[in-house]
Amino acid sequence: MIRSRLTGVNEESQKSLLRSVKVLQRSLEVNFEDGKIIKLEDCWLRDNCRCSKCYNADTFQRVQHILEIPDVSIVDVEYNKNELVIKWNDGHKSTYTPDFLSQFDYKLWNEKRRLKPILWYGQKVADKVQKVHVDKFLNSEEGMKMVFQSLLDYGIAIIDGVDASLAATEVVCKALGGVQNTFFGGMWQFSTKADHADTAYTNLPLAQHNDSTYFTESTGLQVLHCLEHSGGIGGETTLADGFYGATCLRDEYPQDFEFLTTFDLEAQFIEEGHHYTYSAPVIIVDKKTQDLKQVRFNVYDRTTMAFKDSEECRSYYRSLRNLARYYENPDYQWKFKLKPGLVLVMDNFRVLHGRTGFSGTRVLCGSYVSRSDWLDKARTLQLIH
């Protein structure tokens, strides 16, 4: 079975059958035996011709530049249940399978590409998040699918049985999609030694937050592994579903939700040799579906801003406070202790994390994995389109 990277279609699995084809002025109305009807424009049909002159099946890429595709018209159409053939006025011929064409029903095409997270709050999510042994994760497709499906559903997965070392953690990170290098490095290991100008490099409590809101594209996954905690107490990890909090805000304070989806909040990071800054809405929604796409919430990285008027200024503080109340509500958080051998993986576009204050020596390691790379893995496993 060949899966097209360009279309996401299993092009050799004939599941759809043609019933009839109607030629319109500059398009075709294609009727399928399952009752589906799709209107396809002639420019789209020519652009998506799958002959070797138009499409390279080895690279899954088009051969022709868009400026080289001729503006031609249909002169003849032939079809049976399993095939549609178009003859063009420049002499070219295009052949399509019904299984290929049926994928481009607009509603179906959009629906297949929607991520459908399962919202959660509180400790009950602990029984739903997948915990997979490292050997199963690294050595079986089943283990891989369990981890990535958990990330897609809940934004969290746990991999246990990992040796308490930076090297063993790196193997896991590479299997998740690859180590994303930032100014923190690739793989990093830290304690309370002030390697960077960041509150994480202290033993203070950390409020719920997303990382790297000052990057143009925030880091995708955050991977954390506690290698050691000795001579003290505390340091429990706290997690919150950013999408659940944003949904609560939309239901209870729609005006504040609207503000946080349209106002560009500026975040920054400054230390010697570095000055990152980026402005974006705290809550990002899909323009077509209104699905939540990302939360960029970090009370530490907010920079001082000027406002156009008093209403905008007061909306800023009111909406952020109302959203923060959900994230800081202990009833909405999952709280647990990271221990050596247990690797926590979080979707940084969705899940907020924090920690309680601690004493003693606490050493963590981990890395980031870019969103493009971990979603690439999920698509390769055919969990998403």
Coordinates of C-alpha atoms in Angstrom, one line a residue:
M1 CA 0.0 0.0 0.0
I2 CA 1.4 3.4 -1.0
R3 CA 0.7 6.3 1.2
S4 CA 1.1 9.7 -0.5
R5 CA 2.9 12.3 1.5
L6 CA 1.4 15.0 -0.6
T7 CA -2.2 14.0 -0.1
G8 CA -2.3 11.6 2.8
V9 CA -4.2 9.1 0.6
N10 CA -3.7 5.4 0.4
E11 CA -3.7 5.4 -3.3
E12 CA -3.7 1.7 -3.9
S13 CA -6.7 0.9 -1.6
Q14 CA -9.7 1.2 -3.8
K15 CA -12.6 1.9 -1.4
S16 CA -14.6 4.4 -3.3
L17 CA -16.4 3.7 -6.6
L18 CA -17.7 6.2 -9.2
R19 CA -21.4 6.4 -10.0
S20 CA -21.5 9.2 -12.5
V21 CA -19.6 12.3 -13.7
K22 CA -21.3 15.5 -14.9
V23 CA -19.4 18.0 -17.0
L24 CA -20.1 21.6 -16.0
Q25 CA -18.8 24.8 -17.6
R26 CA -15.2 24.6 -16.1
S27 CA -15.6 21.8 -13.6
L28 CA -16.8 18.3 -13.0
E29 CA -19.5 17.1 -10.6
V30 CA -18.3 13.7 -9.4
N31 CA -20.9 11.3 -7.9
F32 CA -19.7 8.4 -5.8
E33 CA -21.6 5.2 -5.1
D34 CA -21.6 6.0 -1.3
G35 CA -23.7 9.1 -2.1
K36 CA -20.9 11.6 -1.9
I37 CA -20.9 14.4 -4.5
I38 CA -17.8 16.6 -5.1
K39 CA -17.4 19.5 -7.5
L40 CA -13.8 19.7 -8.8
E41 CA -12.5 22.7 -10.9
D42 CA -10.6 22.0 -14.1
C43 CA -7.6 24.0 -12.8
W44 CA -7.5 21.7 -9.7
L45 CA -7.8 18.6 -11.8
R46 CA -5.0 19.5 -14.1
D47 CA -2.8 20.6 -11.2
N48 CA -3.3 17.2 -9.5
C49 CA -2.8 15.0 -12.5
R50 CA -0.8 12.0 -11.4
C51 CA 1.0 11.1 -14.6
S52 CA 4.8 11.0 -14.6
K53 CA 5.0 14.3 -16.5
C54 CA 3.1 16.1 -13.7
Y55 CA 3.9 14.2 -10.6
N56 CA 6.9 12.4 -9.2
A57 CA 5.7 9.3 -7.3
D58 CA 9.1 8.7 -5.9
T59 CA 9.5 12.1 -4.2
F60 CA 5.7 12.7 -3.7
Q61 CA 6.1 16.1 -5.3
R62 CA 4.8 17.9 -8.3
V63 CA 7.1 18.1 -11.3
Q64 CA 5.8 21.3 -12.8
H65 CA 6.0 24.8 -11.4
I66 CA 2.6 26.4 -11.0
L67 CA 3.5 28.9 -13.8
E68 CA 4.1 26.0 -16.1
I69 CA 0.6 24.4 -15.6
P70 CA -1.4 25.4 -18.7
D71 CA -4.8 27.0 -18.4
V72 CA -6.6 24.4 -20.4
S73 CA -10.1 23.1 -20.8
I74 CA -11.7 19.6 -20.7
V75 CA -12.6 18.2 -24.2
D76 CA -13.6 14.7 -23.2
V77 CA -14.4 12.6 -20.1
E78 CA -14.4 8.8 -19.8
Y79 CA -15.1 6.9 -16.7
N80 CA -16.1 3.6 -15.1
K81 CA -16.5 2.6 -11.5
N82 CA -12.8 2.4 -10.9
E83 CA -11.3 5.2 -13.0
L84 CA -11.8 8.7 -14.4
V85 CA -10.0 9.8 -17.5
I86 CA -9.9 13.4 -18.7
K87 CA -8.7 14.5 -22.1
W88 CA -7.5 18.2 -22.3
N89 CA -7.5 20.5 -25.3
D90 CA -3.7 20.6 -25.4
G91 CA -3.6 16.8 -26.0
H92 CA -2.7 15.8 -22.4
K93 CA -4.5 13.0 -20.6
S94 CA -5.1 12.6 -16.9
T95 CA -6.3 9.5 -15.0
Y96 CA -7.7 9.5 -11.5
T97 CA -8.8 6.8 -9.1
P98 CA -12.1 7.4 -7.2
D99 CA -10.3 6.7 -3.9
F100 CA -8.0 9.6 -4.6
L101 CA -10.7 12.0 -5.6
S102 CA -13.1 11.1 -2.8
Q103 CA -10.6 12.4 -0.2
F104 CA -11.1 15.9 -1.3
D105 CA -14.7 16.4 0.0
Y106 CA -14.1 19.7 1.7
K107 CA -15.8 18.8 5.0
L108 CA -14.1 15.4 5.2
W109 CA -10.7 16.8 4.3
N110 CA -10.9 19.4 7.0
E111 CA -12.3 17.0 9.6
K112 CA -9.5 14.5 9.1
R113 CA -6.9 17.2 9.8
R114 CA -8.4 18.4 13.0
L115 CA -6.6 17.4 16.2
K116 CA -9.2 16.4 18.8
P117 CA -7.7 16.8 22.3
I118 CA -9.5 15.3 25.3
L119 CA -9.8 18.1 27.9
W120 CA -8.9 17.2 31.5
Y121 CA -8.5 18.7 34.9
G122 CA -7.2 17.5 38.2
Q123 CA -5.7 14.2 39.4
K124 CA -8.1 11.9 37.5
V125 CA -6.0 12.4 34.3
A126 CA -3.3 10.3 36.0
D127 CA -5.4 7.1 35.2
K128 CA -5.7 8.1 31.5
V129 CA -2.2 9.3 30.6
Q130 CA -0.2 6.4 29.1
K131 CA 2.8 5.2 31.1
V132 CA 5.0 3.1 28.8
H133 CA 8.2 1.2 29.6
V134 CA 11.2 2.5 27.7
D135 CA 11.9 -0.9 26.0
K136 CA 8.3 -1.1 24.7
F137 CA 8.5 2.5 23.5
L138 CA 11.8 2.2 21.7
N139 CA 11.3 -1.3 20.3
S140 CA 7.7 -1.6 19.2
E141 CA 5.2 0.3 17.1
E142 CA 2.6 -0.4 19.7
G143 CA 4.6 1.3 22.3
M144 CA 5.3 4.3 20.0
K145 CA 1.6 4.6 19.2
M146 CA 0.7 4.5 22.9
V147 CA 3.0 7.4 23.7
F148 CA 2.1 9.6 20.8
Q149 CA -1.7 8.9 21.1
S150 CA -1.4 10.0 24.7
L151 CA 0.3 13.2 23.7
L152 CA -2.4 13.9 21.1
D153 CA -5.2 13.1 23.5
Y154 CA -4.0 14.6 26.8
G155 CA -0.8 16.5 25.9
I156 CA 1.2 14.2 28.3
A157 CA 2.9 10.9 28.2
I158 CA 5.2 9.1 30.7
I159 CA 8.1 6.8 29.8
D160 CA 9.4 4.8 32.7
G161 CA 12.4 2.4 33.2
V162 CA 14.8 4.9 31.8
D163 CA 18.4 4.9 33.2
A164 CA 19.0 8.0 35.4
S165 CA 21.4 9.6 33.0
L166 CA 21.6 12.3 30.4
A167 CA 22.6 9.7 27.7
A168 CA 19.6 7.4 28.3
T169 CA 17.3 10.4 28.3
E170 CA 18.7 11.6 25.0
V171 CA 17.8 8.2 23.4
V172 CA 14.2 8.8 24.4
C173 CA 14.2 12.4 23.1
K174 CA 15.5 11.3 19.7
A175 CA 12.8 8.7 19.4
L176 CA 10.2 11.4 20.2
G177 CA 11.3 13.3 17.1
G178 CA 14.8 14.6 17.8
V179 CA 16.5 17.0 20.1
Q180 CA 15.6 20.7 19.4
N181 CA 18.6 23.0 19.9
T182 CA 18.0 26.3 21.5
F183 CA 20.3 28.8 23.4
F184 CA 19.9 26.4 26.3
G185 CA 21.7 23.8 24.2
G186 CA 20.4 20.5 22.9
M187 CA 20.2 18.1 25.8
W188 CA 20.4 20.1 29.1
Q189 CA 21.1 19.2 32.7
F190 CA 20.4 21.7 35.5
S191 CA 20.1 22.2 39.2
T192 CA 20.0 25.4 41.2
K193 CA 23.2 26.5 39.7
A194 CA 22.4 29.8 37.9
D195 CA 23.4 28.8 34.4
H196 CA 20.8 31.0 32.9
A197 CA 18.7 34.1 34.0
D198 CA 15.6 32.0 34.6
T199 CA 13.5 31.2 37.6
A200 CA 13.7 27.5 36.8
Y201 CA 17.3 27.6 37.9
T202 CA 16.4 28.2 41.6
N203 CA 14.6 26.2 44.3
L204 CA 11.6 28.6 44.3
P205 CA 8.1 27.5 43.5
L206 CA 7.2 27.9 39.8
A207 CA 3.7 29.0 38.8
Q208 CA 2.0 27.2 35.9
H209 CA 3.4 28.3 32.5
N210 CA 4.4 27.4 29.0
D211 CA 8.0 27.6 28.0
S212 CA 9.6 29.7 25.3
T213 CA 6.8 32.2 24.7
Y214 CA 9.5 34.6 23.6
F215 CA 10.4 32.4 20.6
T216 CA 8.8 32.9 17.2
E217 CA 7.7 29.3 17.4
S218 CA 7.5 28.0 20.9
T219 CA 9.2 24.7 21.5
G220 CA 7.0 21.7 20.8
L221 CA 7.5 19.0 23.5
Q222 CA 9.2 19.5 26.8
V223 CA 11.0 16.4 28.2
L224 CA 11.9 16.3 31.8
H225 CA 13.8 13.6 33.8
C226 CA 14.7 14.0 37.5
L227 CA 18.1 12.3 37.9
E228 CA 18.5 13.0 41.6
H229 CA 16.8 14.6 44.6
S230 CA 18.6 14.1 47.8
G231 CA 18.9 15.8 51.2
G232 CA 15.5 17.7 51.0
I233 CA 11.8 17.7 50.3
G234 CA 9.4 19.3 47.9
G235 CA 9.8 19.8 44.1
E236 CA 6.5 18.2 43.1
T237 CA 5.6 18.8 39.5
T238 CA 2.2 20.4 38.8
L239 CA 0.5 20.2 35.4
A240 CA -2.6 21.9 34.0
D241 CA -4.5 21.5 30.7
G242 CA -4.1 24.9 29.1
F243 CA -7.0 24.1 26.7
Y244 CA -9.3 23.3 29.6
G245 CA -8.6 26.6 31.3
A246 CA -9.1 28.5 28.0
T247 CA -12.4 26.7 27.4
C248 CA -13.6 27.6 30.9
L249 CA -12.6 31.2 30.2
R250 CA -14.6 31.2 26.9
D251 CA -17.6 29.9 28.8
E252 CA -17.5 32.1 31.8
Y253 CA -15.8 35.2 30.5
P254 CA -16.3 35.4 26.8
Q255 CA -15.1 39.0 26.6
D256 CA -11.8 38.1 28.2
F257 CA -11.4 35.0 25.9
E258 CA -11.9 37.2 22.9
F259 CA -9.3 39.7 24.1
L260 CA -6.7 37.0 24.7
T261 CA -7.3 35.6 21.2
T262 CA -6.7 38.9 19.5
F263 CA -4.3 40.9 21.6
D264 CA -0.6 40.4 20.9
L265 CA 1.2 40.0 24.3
E266 CA 4.9 40.6 24.1
A267 CA 7.2 38.1 25.9
Q268 CA 11.0 38.4 26.2
F269 CA 14.1 36.7 27.6
I270 CA 17.2 38.7 28.4
E271 CA 20.6 37.5 29.6
E272 CA 24.2 38.3 28.6
G273 CA 24.5 37.6 24.8
H274 CA 20.8 37.0 24.3
H275 CA 17.7 39.1 23.8
Y276 CA 14.6 37.2 22.6
T277 CA 11.2 38.8 22.1
Y278 CA 8.0 37.8 20.4
S279 CA 4.4 39.1 20.4
A280 CA 1.4 36.8 19.9
P281 CA -2.0 36.1 21.4
V282 CA -2.1 34.1 24.7
I283 CA -4.8 31.9 23.2
I284 CA -4.5 30.9 19.5
V285 CA -7.5 29.5 17.8
D286 CA -8.0 28.0 14.3
K287 CA -9.7 30.6 12.1
K288 CA -11.9 28.0 10.3
T289 CA -13.0 25.7 13.1
Q290 CA -12.4 27.8 16.2
D291 CA -10.6 24.9 17.7
L292 CA -7.9 25.8 20.3
K293 CA -4.4 25.5 18.7
Q294 CA -2.0 26.9 21.3
V295 CA -1.8 28.5 24.7
R296 CA 1.2 30.9 25.3
F297 CA 0.9 31.7 29.0
N298 CA 3.9 32.7 31.1
V299 CA 3.7 35.2 33.9
Y300 CA 7.5 35.4 34.1
D301 CA 8.3 36.2 30.5
R302 CA 5.7 39.0 30.1
T303 CA 7.5 42.2 29.2
T304 CA 6.3 45.8 30.0
M305 CA 4.0 47.1 27.3
A306 CA 2.4 50.3 26.3
F307 CA -1.4 50.3 25.7
K308 CA -3.4 52.4 23.2
D309 CA -6.0 53.3 25.8
S310 CA -7.2 52.6 29.4
E311 CA -9.7 50.0 28.2
E312 CA -7.0 47.9 26.5
C313 CA -4.8 48.2 29.6
R314 CA -7.5 47.1 32.0
S315 CA -8.7 44.3 29.6
Y316 CA -5.1 43.0 29.6
Y317 CA -4.9 42.6 33.4
R318 CA -8.5 41.4 33.9
S319 CA -8.3 38.7 31.3
L320 CA -4.9 37.4 32.3
R321 CA -6.0 37.2 36.0
N322 CA -9.2 35.4 35.1
L323 CA -7.3 32.9 33.0
A324 CA -4.6 32.4 35.6
R325 CA -7.1 31.5 38.3
Y326 CA -8.0 28.4 36.4
Y327 CA -4.4 27.4 36.0
E328 CA -3.4 28.1 39.6
N329 CA -6.5 26.3 41.1
P330 CA -5.2 23.2 42.8
D331 CA -8.4 21.3 41.8
Y332 CA -7.5 21.8 38.1
Q333 CA -3.9 20.6 38.5
W334 CA -2.3 17.1 38.4
K335 CA 0.4 17.0 41.1
F336 CA 3.0 14.3 41.4
K337 CA 6.7 13.7 42.1
L338 CA 9.2 13.2 39.4
K339 CA 11.6 10.4 40.3
P340 CA 14.7 8.9 38.6
G341 CA 13.7 6.5 35.8
L342 CA 10.5 8.3 35.0
V343 CA 10.6 10.6 31.9
L344 CA 7.8 13.2 31.6
V345 CA 6.8 14.3 28.1
M346 CA 4.5 17.4 27.7
D347 CA 3.0 19.2 24.7
N348 CA 4.2 22.7 25.3
F349 CA 1.6 24.1 23.0
R350 CA -1.0 23.0 25.4
V351 CA 0.1 21.8 28.8
L352 CA 1.3 24.2 31.5
H353 CA 3.8 23.0 34.1
G354 CA 5.1 24.3 37.4
R355 CA 6.6 22.9 40.6
T356 CA 6.5 23.4 44.3
G357 CA 9.5 24.8 46.1
F358 CA 12.1 22.4 47.3
S359 CA 15.2 21.9 49.5
G360 CA 18.2 19.8 49.0
T361 CA 20.0 18.8 45.8
R362 CA 17.7 18.3 42.8
V363 CA 19.1 17.6 39.4
L364 CA 17.0 17.4 36.2
C365 CA 17.8 16.8 32.6
G366 CA 15.8 16.9 29.4
S367 CA 15.4 18.7 26.1
Y368 CA 12.8 20.1 23.7
V369 CA 11.4 18.5 20.6
S370 CA 10.1 20.8 17.9
R371 CA 6.4 20.6 17.2
S372 CA 7.0 19.9 13.5
D373 CA 9.2 16.9 14.4
W374 CA 6.9 15.2 16.9
L375 CA 3.8 15.7 14.7
D376 CA 5.9 14.2 11.9
K377 CA 6.3 11.1 14.0
A378 CA 2.6 11.0 14.8
R379 CA 1.8 11.2 11.1
T380 CA 4.3 8.5 10.2
L381 CA 2.4 6.3 12.7
Q382 CA -0.8 7.2 10.9
L383 CA -2.3 8.6 14.1
I384 CA -3.1 12.0 12.4
H385 CA -3.2 13.3 8.8

